[in-house]
Coordinates of C-alpha atoms in Angstrom, one line a residue:
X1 CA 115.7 97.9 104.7
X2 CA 113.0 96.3 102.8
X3 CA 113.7 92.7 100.5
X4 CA 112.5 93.1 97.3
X5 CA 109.6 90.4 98.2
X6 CA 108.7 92.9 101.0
X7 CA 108.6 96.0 99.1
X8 CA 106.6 93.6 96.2
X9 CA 103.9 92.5 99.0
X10 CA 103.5 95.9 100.2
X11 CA 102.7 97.1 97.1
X12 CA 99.7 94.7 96.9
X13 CA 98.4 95.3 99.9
X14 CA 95.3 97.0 99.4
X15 CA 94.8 92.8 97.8
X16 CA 96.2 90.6 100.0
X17 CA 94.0 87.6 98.4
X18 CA 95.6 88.3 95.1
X19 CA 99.1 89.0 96.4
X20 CA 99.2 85.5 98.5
X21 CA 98.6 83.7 95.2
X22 CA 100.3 81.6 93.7
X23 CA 101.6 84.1 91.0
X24 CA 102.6 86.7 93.7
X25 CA 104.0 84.1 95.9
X26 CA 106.3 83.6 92.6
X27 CA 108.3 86.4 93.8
X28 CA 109.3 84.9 97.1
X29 CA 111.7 82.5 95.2
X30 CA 111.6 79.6 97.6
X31 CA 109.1 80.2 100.5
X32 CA 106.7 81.3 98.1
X33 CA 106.9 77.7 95.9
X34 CA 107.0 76.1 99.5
X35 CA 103.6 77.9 100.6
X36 CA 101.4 78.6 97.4
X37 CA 99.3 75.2 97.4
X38 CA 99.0 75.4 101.4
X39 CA 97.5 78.8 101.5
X40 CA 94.4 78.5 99.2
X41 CA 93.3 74.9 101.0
X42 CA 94.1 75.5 104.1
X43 CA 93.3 79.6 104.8
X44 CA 90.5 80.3 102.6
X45 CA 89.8 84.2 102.3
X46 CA 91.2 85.0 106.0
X47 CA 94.4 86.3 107.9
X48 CA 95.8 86.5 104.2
X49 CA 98.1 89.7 105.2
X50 CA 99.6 87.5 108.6
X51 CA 100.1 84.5 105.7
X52 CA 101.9 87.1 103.6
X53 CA 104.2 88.4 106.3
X54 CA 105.1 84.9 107.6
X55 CA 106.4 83.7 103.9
X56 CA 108.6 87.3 103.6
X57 CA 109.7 86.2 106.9
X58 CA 110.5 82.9 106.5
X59 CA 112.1 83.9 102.8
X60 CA 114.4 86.2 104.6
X61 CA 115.3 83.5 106.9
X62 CA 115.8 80.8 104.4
X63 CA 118.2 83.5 102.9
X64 CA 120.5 84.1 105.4
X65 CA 120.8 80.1 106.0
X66 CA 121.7 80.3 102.3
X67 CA 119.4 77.4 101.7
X68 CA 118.2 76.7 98.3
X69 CA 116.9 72.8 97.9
X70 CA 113.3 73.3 97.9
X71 CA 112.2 70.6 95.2
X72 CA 113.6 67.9 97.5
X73 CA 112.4 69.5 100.6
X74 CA 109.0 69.4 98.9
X75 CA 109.2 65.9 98.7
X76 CA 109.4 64.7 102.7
X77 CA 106.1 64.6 104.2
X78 CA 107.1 65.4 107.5
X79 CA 108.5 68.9 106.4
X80 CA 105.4 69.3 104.7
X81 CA 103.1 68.5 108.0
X82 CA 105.5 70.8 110.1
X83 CA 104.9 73.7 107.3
X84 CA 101.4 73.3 107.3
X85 CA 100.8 73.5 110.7
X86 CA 103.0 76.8 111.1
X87 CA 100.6 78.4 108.1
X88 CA 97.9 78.0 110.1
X89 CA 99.4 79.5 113.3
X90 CA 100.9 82.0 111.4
X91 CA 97.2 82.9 110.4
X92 CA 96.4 83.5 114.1
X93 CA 99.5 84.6 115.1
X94 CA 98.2 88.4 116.4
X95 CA 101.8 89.6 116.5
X96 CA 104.4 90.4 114.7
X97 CA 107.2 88.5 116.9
X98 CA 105.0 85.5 116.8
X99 CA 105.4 85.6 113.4
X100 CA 108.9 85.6 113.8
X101 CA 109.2 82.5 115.8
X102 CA 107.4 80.5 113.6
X103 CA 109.5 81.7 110.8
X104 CA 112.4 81.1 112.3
X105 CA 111.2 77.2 113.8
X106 CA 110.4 76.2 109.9
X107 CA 113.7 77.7 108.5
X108 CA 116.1 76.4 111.4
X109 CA 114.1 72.7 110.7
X110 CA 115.5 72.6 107.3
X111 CA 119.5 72.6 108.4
X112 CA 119.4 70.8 111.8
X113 CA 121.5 67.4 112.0
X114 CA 120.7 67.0 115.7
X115 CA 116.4 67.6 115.2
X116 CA 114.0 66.2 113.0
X117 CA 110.9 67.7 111.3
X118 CA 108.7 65.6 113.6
X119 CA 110.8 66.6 116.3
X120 CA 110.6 70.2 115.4
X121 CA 106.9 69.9 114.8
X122 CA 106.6 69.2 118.7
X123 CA 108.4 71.8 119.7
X124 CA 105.7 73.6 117.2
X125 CA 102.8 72.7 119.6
X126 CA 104.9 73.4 122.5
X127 CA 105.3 77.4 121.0
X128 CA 101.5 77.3 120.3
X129 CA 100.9 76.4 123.9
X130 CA 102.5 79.7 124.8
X131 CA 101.4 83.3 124.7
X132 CA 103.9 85.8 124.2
X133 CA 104.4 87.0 127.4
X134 CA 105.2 83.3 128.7
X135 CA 108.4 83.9 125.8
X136 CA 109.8 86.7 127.2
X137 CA 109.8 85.2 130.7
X138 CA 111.3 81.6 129.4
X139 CA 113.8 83.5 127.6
X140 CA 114.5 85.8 131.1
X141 CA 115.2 82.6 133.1
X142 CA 117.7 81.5 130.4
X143 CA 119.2 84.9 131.0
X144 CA 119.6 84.0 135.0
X145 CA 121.5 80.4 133.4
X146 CA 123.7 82.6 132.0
X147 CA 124.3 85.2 134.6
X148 CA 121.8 87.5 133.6
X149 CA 120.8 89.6 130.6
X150 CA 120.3 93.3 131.2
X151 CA 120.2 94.4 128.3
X152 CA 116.5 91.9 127.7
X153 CA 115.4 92.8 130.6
X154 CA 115.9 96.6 130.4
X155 CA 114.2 95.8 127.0
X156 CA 111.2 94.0 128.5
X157 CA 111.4 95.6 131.9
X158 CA 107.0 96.5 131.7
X159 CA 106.5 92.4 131.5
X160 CA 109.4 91.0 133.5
X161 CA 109.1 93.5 136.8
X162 CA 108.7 91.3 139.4
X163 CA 105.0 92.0 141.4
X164 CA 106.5 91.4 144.7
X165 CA 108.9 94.2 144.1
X166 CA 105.8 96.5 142.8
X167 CA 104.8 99.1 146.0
X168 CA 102.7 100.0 147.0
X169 CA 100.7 96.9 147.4
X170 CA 97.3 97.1 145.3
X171 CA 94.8 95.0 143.8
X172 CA 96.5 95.5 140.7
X173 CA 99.6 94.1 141.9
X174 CA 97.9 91.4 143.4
X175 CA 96.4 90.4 140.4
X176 CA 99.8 91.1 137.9
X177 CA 101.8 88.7 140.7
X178 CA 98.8 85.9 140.1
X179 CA 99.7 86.3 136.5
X180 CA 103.0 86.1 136.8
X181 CA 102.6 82.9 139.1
X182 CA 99.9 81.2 136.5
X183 CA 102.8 82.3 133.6
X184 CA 105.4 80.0 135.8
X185 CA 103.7 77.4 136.8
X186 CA 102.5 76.9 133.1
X187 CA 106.4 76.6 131.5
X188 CA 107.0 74.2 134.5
X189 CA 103.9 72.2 133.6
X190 CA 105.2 72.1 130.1
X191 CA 108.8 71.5 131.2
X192 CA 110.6 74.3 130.0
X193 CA 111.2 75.4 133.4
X194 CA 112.5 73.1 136.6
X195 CA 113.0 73.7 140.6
X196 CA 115.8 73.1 141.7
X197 CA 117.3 72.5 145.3
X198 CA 119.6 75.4 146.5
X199 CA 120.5 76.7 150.0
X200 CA 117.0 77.2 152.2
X201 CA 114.0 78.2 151.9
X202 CA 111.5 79.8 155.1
X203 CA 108.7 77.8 156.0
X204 CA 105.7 80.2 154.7
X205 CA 103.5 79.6 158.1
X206 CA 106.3 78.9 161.2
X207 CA 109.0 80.9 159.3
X208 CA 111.8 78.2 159.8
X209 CA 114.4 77.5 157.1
X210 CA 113.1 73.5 155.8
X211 CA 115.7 71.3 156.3
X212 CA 116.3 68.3 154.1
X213 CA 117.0 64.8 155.2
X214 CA 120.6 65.0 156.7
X215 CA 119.7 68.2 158.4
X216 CA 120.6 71.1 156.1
X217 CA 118.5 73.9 155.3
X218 CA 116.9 73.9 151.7
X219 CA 115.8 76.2 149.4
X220 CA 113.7 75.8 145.6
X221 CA 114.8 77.9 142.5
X222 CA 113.4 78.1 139.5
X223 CA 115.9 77.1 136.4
X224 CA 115.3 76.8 132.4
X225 CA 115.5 72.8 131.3
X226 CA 117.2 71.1 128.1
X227 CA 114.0 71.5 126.3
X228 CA 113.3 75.4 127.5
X229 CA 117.0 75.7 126.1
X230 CA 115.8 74.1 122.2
X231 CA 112.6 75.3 122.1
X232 CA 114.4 79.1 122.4
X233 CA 116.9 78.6 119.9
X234 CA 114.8 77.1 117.4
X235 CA 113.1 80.5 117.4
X236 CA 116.0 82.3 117.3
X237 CA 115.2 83.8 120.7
X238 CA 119.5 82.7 122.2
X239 CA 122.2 85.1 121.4
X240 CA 124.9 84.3 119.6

């Protein structure tokens, strides 16, 4: 079902530049008052309906936190920095669930004692540094630190289908397991993701199990950090 700002924005929508106003941003109560000066600085006459479906967003959010102190909020630059730079990813933000993260980053800044703003603003850049697909498989390998997640997976089963397991072999599945490599090797580069020693692993070109120093066969898994961990639940992407 539709909030009242929703259904108030839809209405407008054949005028985005006059429903992102500040007098239509007067109807999202507190997200509104929060984003009203940003937009007509900082996203002059473009991506105005992405702006408008970020605020409902992050209204609804603010909502359900049952958060209400907006004047003083106003008042701390480093809130205001982190909000300004999720308007303007919210202007580029192509899809809806991007949206959604970004919502749900600024909203879960305002109540939590163990993160700052400027500590929530890096995790910001860290988000922007990702596409969406990169999400879904970040949020799979916290799934395998939890014993798995079929219910995701089933979900997102077209993105996270391993290429090794696609047959026959094709260029196409060459080219989806280079992806799928590049998508890795980027949340590891960015330290969201970590190998980690287990049992063995078979030498690629003499296939013999590597052994470690005292002798034992080793193997390298890949495993969601500390930071993979925060940077998912400030978007809202760990289940309850």
């Amino acid at each position: 079902m539709k909030s009242s700002a929703e259904k108030q924005l839809a209405e407008n929508k054949m005028d985005y530049l006059a429903a992102i106003s500040r007098a239509a941003l007067s109807a999202i109560p507190i997200a509104g008052g929060l984003l009203g000066e940003l937009i007509t600085t900082i996203i002059p006459n473009q991506r105005i309906d992405r702006i408008a479906d970020f605020s409902v967003k992050l209204e609804e959010r603010i909502d359900a936190l049952e958060w209400s102190n907006a004047n003083d909020i106003m008042q701390d630059a480093d809130f205001t920095d982190l909000l300004e730079d999720a308007v303007i990813a919210a202007a580029r933000a192509v899809t809806e669930e991007r949206r959604s993260y970004l919502a749900s980053l600024v909203a879960n800044s305002l109540t939590s004692e163990d993160i700052s703003y400027v500590e929530s603003k890096h995790l910001l850049r860290i988000l922007n540094e990702l596409n969406d697909i990169e999400i879904l498989w970040l949020r799979y390998y916290f799934g395998l630190s939890i014993g798995g997640d079929k219910e995701f997976q089933t979900k997102h089963e077209n993105v996270l289908v391993s290429a090794d397991k696609s047959m026959p072999p094709s260029d196409r599945t060459r080219d989806k397991k280079a992806l799928q490599d590049s998508y890795r090797e980027h949340l590891l580069q960015l330290n969201l993701l970590e190998e980690k020693i287990r049992t063995f692993k078979i030498d690629d070109r003499t296939k013999v199990a590597n052994v470690d120093s005292i002798g034992k066969p080793e193997r390298k898994s890949i495993g969601i950090t500390r930071l993979g961990k925060m940077l998912l639940a400030s978007i809202d992407l760990i289940p309850e």
